[in-house]
Amino acid sequence: MSNDHTGNINLVDSYIKKHLIGEDEGLENAYTNSIKQGLPIIAVSAAQGKFASLLTTIGSARNVLEIGTLGGYSTIWFAKALKGRGRVTSIEAAPHHRDVAIDNLRTAGVQVPEEVDVLLGAGLDVLPKLAVEIERGAREPFDFVFIDADWPNQWNYFEFGVKLSKGTGAVIYIDNVVQNMLESGIVGENERDEEAIDVVAKAGADDRVDAVVMQTVGSKSHDGFLLAVVK
């Protein structure tokens, strides 16, 4: 008997959403309004959003850093998890995306900037400024770092994630790792892109963290994320 059930991916996703996630007008609006406003359809799925938000709850996170706001869909998930407990700082390079995200957040009942501060600018421009604020005590370090932005800079973002973290026990989550590994030929049949940075190998050789990659299937097809914990 075959164990290949991949044809049922969307059916399973729908079942999960019905029983474990439910309907949320704010999240639904963030998804549909982002498409309406011309943003790329690359937000995390509902199950992925809830999973990431549950990780912050498990770790009792108070300060979340998100690199790559897009339309604020994942940002809303984090804000819901941290409500009354902490704050989300999200970085977005595109002005239109940031405007859409702020509108989506407020429609979802999230206070901006009190609960979520959406900072405009390229990640590698904004992150050093956050580092200075943390060093001088004007901002608390982060418990959880969610990286979902331009791939060529993922390792640079990871480095900042470790630097800006609270230290031992802080979590760094990089999305779309498996997709990049396959597309860049790090693994699989594609021709190897010699300029591609092997984030997985670098994380494995980094004594500051302990990390794993989890492959995923769902409405976003075959992909996976890297999850690292700072030692």
One Martini backbone bead per residue (centre of mass of N, CA, C, O) as a GRO file, in nm:
protein
  231
    1MET     BB    1   0.096   0.037   0.023
    2SER     BB    2   0.067   0.360  -0.019
    3ASN     BB    3   0.217   0.670   0.147
    4ASP     BB    4   0.114   0.877  -0.068
    5HIS     BB    5  -0.055   1.196   0.038
    6THR     BB    6  -0.006   1.466  -0.134
    7GLY     BB    7  -0.299   1.503  -0.263
    8ASN     BB    8  -0.405   1.604   0.050
    9ILE     BB    9  -0.294   1.876   0.145
   10ASN     BB   10  -0.537   2.079   0.126
   11LEU     BB   11  -0.732   1.911   0.295
   12VAL     BB   12  -0.568   1.919   0.556
   13ASP     BB   13  -0.549   2.224   0.585
   14SER     BB   14  -0.856   2.269   0.613
   15TYR     BB   15  -0.891   2.096   0.867
   16ILE     BB   16  -0.700   2.252   1.048
   17LYS     BB   17  -0.841   2.526   1.027
   18LYS     BB   18  -1.119   2.439   1.136
   19HIS     BB   19  -1.009   2.305   1.428
   20LEU     BB   20  -0.735   2.507   1.507
   21ILE     BB   21  -0.812   2.814   1.393
   22GLY     BB   22  -1.018   2.942   1.217
   23GLU     BB   23  -1.179   3.244   1.209
   24ASP     BB   24  -1.030   3.571   1.105
   25GLU     BB   25  -1.081   3.882   1.001
   26GLY     BB   26  -0.800   4.009   1.020
   27LEU     BB   27  -0.645   3.787   0.863
   28GLU     BB   28  -0.818   3.780   0.609
   29ASN     BB   29  -0.770   4.074   0.534
   30ALA     BB   30  -0.463   4.065   0.508
   31TYR     BB   31  -0.465   3.872   0.271
   32THR     BB   32  -0.667   4.010   0.067
   33ASN     BB   33  -0.554   4.304   0.073
   34SER     BB   34  -0.271   4.241  -0.028
   35ILE     BB   35  -0.361   4.147  -0.304
   36LYS     BB   36  -0.522   4.401  -0.383
   37GLN     BB   37  -0.239   4.580  -0.342
   38GLY     BB   38  -0.006   4.392  -0.496
   39LEU     BB   39   0.106   4.176  -0.330
   40PRO     BB   40   0.272   3.912  -0.281
   41ILE     BB   41   0.204   3.553  -0.256
   42ILE     BB   42   0.410   3.489   0.048
   43ALA     BB   43   0.272   3.417   0.285
   44VAL     BB   44   0.200   3.253   0.532
   45SER     BB   45   0.028   3.024   0.659
   46ALA     BB   46  -0.192   2.962   0.900
   47ALA     BB   47  -0.032   2.731   1.034
   48GLN     BB   48   0.241   2.880   1.041
   49GLY     BB   49   0.149   3.121   1.206
   50LYS     BB   50   0.063   2.962   1.457
   51PHE     BB   51   0.324   2.816   1.512
   52ALA     BB   52   0.500   3.068   1.560
   53SER     BB   53   0.322   3.179   1.792
   54LEU     BB   54   0.356   2.931   1.981
   55LEU     BB   55   0.658   2.962   2.025
   56THR     BB   56   0.632   3.227   2.189
   57THR     BB   57   0.465   3.099   2.416
   58ILE     BB   58   0.653   2.874   2.507
   59GLY     BB   59   0.893   3.104   2.556
   60SER     BB   60   0.780   3.374   2.672
   61ALA     BB   61   0.776   3.603   2.483
   62ARG     BB   62   0.823   3.976   2.451
   63ASN     BB   63   1.033   4.002   2.198
   64VAL     BB   64   0.982   4.059   1.853
   65LEU     BB   65   1.155   3.990   1.547
   66GLU     BB   66   1.082   4.109   1.215
   67ILE     BB   67   1.200   4.015   0.884
   68GLY     BB   68   0.948   4.093   0.697
   69THR     BB   69   0.628   4.206   0.662
   70LEU     BB   70   0.464   4.298   0.431
   71GLY     BB   71   0.114   4.263   0.521
   72GLY     BB   72   0.110   4.141   0.834
   73TYR     BB   73   0.024   3.846   0.889
   74SER     BB   74   0.243   3.740   1.088
   75THR     BB   75   0.228   3.984   1.277
   76ILE     BB   76  -0.051   3.922   1.392
   77TRP     BB   77   0.021   3.657   1.524
   78PHE     BB   78   0.225   3.778   1.722
   79ALA     BB   79   0.040   3.990   1.854
   80LYS     BB   80  -0.163   3.786   1.969
   81ALA     BB   81   0.046   3.631   2.149
   82LEU     BB   82   0.157   3.918   2.299
   83LYS     BB   83  -0.083   4.020   2.430
   84GLY     BB   84   0.005   4.186   2.727
   85ARG     BB   85   0.340   4.098   2.706
   86GLY     BB   86   0.432   4.254   2.429
   87ARG     BB   87   0.645   4.312   2.130
   88VAL     BB   88   0.665   4.414   1.788
   89THR     BB   89   0.936   4.417   1.549
   90SER     BB   90   0.921   4.546   1.215
   91ILE     BB   91   1.072   4.499   0.887
   92GLU     BB   92   1.044   4.726   0.595
   93ALA     BB   93   1.144   4.828   0.268
   94ALA     BB   94   0.853   4.884   0.155
   95PRO     BB   95   0.631   5.136   0.166
   96HIS     BB   96   0.371   4.995   0.067
   97HIS     BB   97   0.382   4.753   0.251
   98ARG     BB   98   0.376   4.911   0.515
   99ASP     BB   99   0.102   5.049   0.473
  100VAL     BB  100  -0.061   4.789   0.450
  101ALA     BB  101   0.019   4.665   0.720
  102ILE     BB  102  -0.092   4.886   0.905
  103ASP     BB  103  -0.381   4.858   0.810
  104ASN     BB  104  -0.413   4.556   0.884
  105LEU     BB  105  -0.350   4.580   1.183
  106ARG     BB  106  -0.576   4.779   1.262
  107THR     BB  107  -0.809   4.601   1.157
  108ALA     BB  108  -0.713   4.369   1.375
  109GLY     BB  109  -0.656   4.545   1.654
  110VAL     BB  110  -0.370   4.667   1.626
  111GLN     BB  111  -0.133   4.856   1.781
  112VAL     BB  112   0.013   5.149   1.626
  113PRO     BB  113   0.320   5.111   1.796
  114GLU     BB  114   0.260   4.964   2.069
  115GLU     BB  115   0.254   4.650   1.958
  116VAL     BB  116   0.354   4.752   1.663
  117ASP     BB  117   0.665   4.816   1.496
  118VAL     BB  118   0.708   4.963   1.174
  119LEU     BB  119   1.003   4.959   0.999
  120LEU     BB  120   1.165   5.159   0.764
  121GLY     BB  121   1.382   4.953   0.573
  122ALA     BB  122   1.660   4.809   0.537
  123GLY     BB  123   1.780   4.568   0.727
  124LEU     BB  124   2.097   4.661   0.716
  125ASP     BB  125   2.008   4.950   0.831
  126VAL     BB  126   1.831   4.888   1.093
  127LEU     BB  127   1.984   4.682   1.275
  128PRO     BB  128   2.218   4.864   1.382
  129LYS     BB  129   2.022   5.054   1.535
  130LEU     BB  130   1.916   4.842   1.731
  131ALA     BB  131   2.189   4.777   1.856
  132VAL     BB  132   2.233   5.056   1.982
  133GLU     BB  133   1.978   5.059   2.159
  134ILE     BB  134   2.056   4.810   2.326
  135GLU     BB  135   2.334   4.909   2.433
  136ARG     BB  136   2.186   5.177   2.574
  137GLY     BB  137   1.886   5.074   2.684
  138ALA     BB  138   1.635   5.154   2.475
  139ARG     BB  139   1.627   4.837   2.419
  140GLU     BB  140   1.528   4.525   2.410
  141PRO     BB  141   1.597   4.228   2.363
  142PHE     BB  142   1.541   3.930   2.183
  143ASP     BB  143   1.358   3.619   2.187
  144PHE     BB  144   1.246   3.648   1.880
  145VAL     BB  145   1.335   3.554   1.536
  146PHE     BB  146   1.192   3.647   1.218
  147ILE     BB  147   1.286   3.524   0.890
  148ASP     BB  148   1.130   3.691   0.581
  149ALA     BB  149   1.338   3.762   0.332
  150ASP     BB  150   1.591   3.825   0.153
  151TRP     BB  151   1.801   3.571   0.083
  152PRO     BB  152   2.103   3.681   0.049
  153ASN     BB  153   2.066   3.799   0.372
  154GLN     BB  154   2.010   3.572   0.584
  155TRP     BB  155   2.282   3.551   0.734
  156ASN     BB  156   2.295   3.841   0.827
  157TYR     BB  157   2.033   3.820   0.991
  158PHE     BB  158   2.128   3.600   1.177
  159GLU     BB  159   2.360   3.752   1.307
  160PHE     BB  160   2.173   3.970   1.426
  161GLY     BB  161   1.992   3.784   1.587
  162VAL     BB  162   2.211   3.704   1.788
  163LYS     BB  163   2.300   3.993   1.874
  164LEU     BB  164   1.984   4.086   1.956
  165SER     BB  165   1.965   3.887   2.166
  166LYS     BB  166   1.933   3.761   2.496
  167GLY     BB  167   2.040   3.472   2.440
  168THR     BB  168   1.984   3.225   2.610
  169GLY     BB  169   1.697   3.079   2.438
  170ALA     BB  170   1.688   3.208   2.188
  171VAL     BB  171   1.503   3.250   1.876
  172ILE     BB  172   1.560   3.136   1.531
  173TYR     BB  173   1.366   3.195   1.227
  174ILE     BB  174   1.385   3.045   0.901
  175ASP     BB  175   1.240   3.076   0.609
  176ASN     BB  176   1.261   2.885   0.314
  177VAL     BB  177   1.511   2.685   0.314
  178VAL     BB  178   1.441   2.448   0.126
  179GLN     BB  179   1.376   2.605  -0.128
  180ASN     BB  180   1.663   2.722  -0.157
  181MET     BB  181   1.827   2.462  -0.168
  182LEU     BB  182   1.690   2.364  -0.434
  183GLU     BB  183   1.719   2.617  -0.623
  184SER     BB  184   2.049   2.640  -0.567
  185GLY     BB  185   2.176   2.335  -0.541
  186ILE     BB  186   2.263   2.229  -0.258
  187VAL     BB  187   2.027   2.043  -0.325
  188GLY     BB  188   1.977   1.832  -0.573
  189GLU     BB  189   1.940   1.888  -0.937
  190ASN     BB  190   2.035   2.156  -0.946
  191GLU     BB  191   2.236   2.390  -1.024
  192ARG     BB  192   2.492   2.530  -0.873
  193ASP     BB  193   2.504   2.820  -0.679
  194GLU     BB  194   2.797   2.975  -0.592
  195GLU     BB  195   2.651   3.232  -0.437
  196ALA     BB  196   2.518   3.061  -0.246
  197ILE     BB  197   2.416   3.037   0.085
  198ASP     BB  198   2.475   2.795   0.339
  199VAL     BB  199   2.290   2.813   0.611
  200VAL     BB  200   2.292   2.530   0.730
  201ALA     BB  201   2.600   2.487   0.748
  202LYS     BB  202   2.659   2.743   0.916
  203ALA     BB  203   2.482   2.668   1.159
  204GLY     BB  204   2.629   2.394   1.217
  205ALA     BB  205   2.916   2.565   1.267
  206ASP     BB  206   2.773   2.724   1.504
  207ASP     BB  207   2.844   2.759   1.848
  208ARG     BB  208   2.595   2.955   1.936
  209VAL     BB  209   2.412   2.718   1.817
  210ASP     BB  210   2.109   2.522   1.788
  211ALA     BB  211   1.997   2.325   1.501
  212VAL     BB  212   1.711   2.290   1.267
  213VAL     BB  213   1.535   2.119   1.004
  214MET     BB  214   1.199   2.152   0.875
  215GLN     BB  215   0.988   1.991   0.688
  216THR     BB  216   0.719   2.094   0.463
  217VAL     BB  217   0.364   2.083   0.414
  218GLY     BB  218   0.109   2.239   0.197
  219SER     BB  219  -0.018   2.517   0.050
  220LYS     BB  220   0.316   2.574   0.003
  221SER     BB  221   0.421   2.310  -0.016
  222HIS     BB  222   0.754   2.241  -0.041
  223ASP     BB  223   0.940   2.295   0.261
  224GLY     BB  224   1.114   2.498   0.517
  225PHE     BB  225   1.280   2.537   0.841
  226LEU     BB  226   1.488   2.719   1.060
  227LEU     BB  227   1.587   2.627   1.398
  228ALA     BB  228   1.729   2.834   1.656
  229VAL     BB  229   1.932   2.815   1.954
  230VAL     BB  230   2.072   2.990   2.194
  231LYS     BB  231   2.344   2.911   2.417
   0.00000   0.00000   0.00000
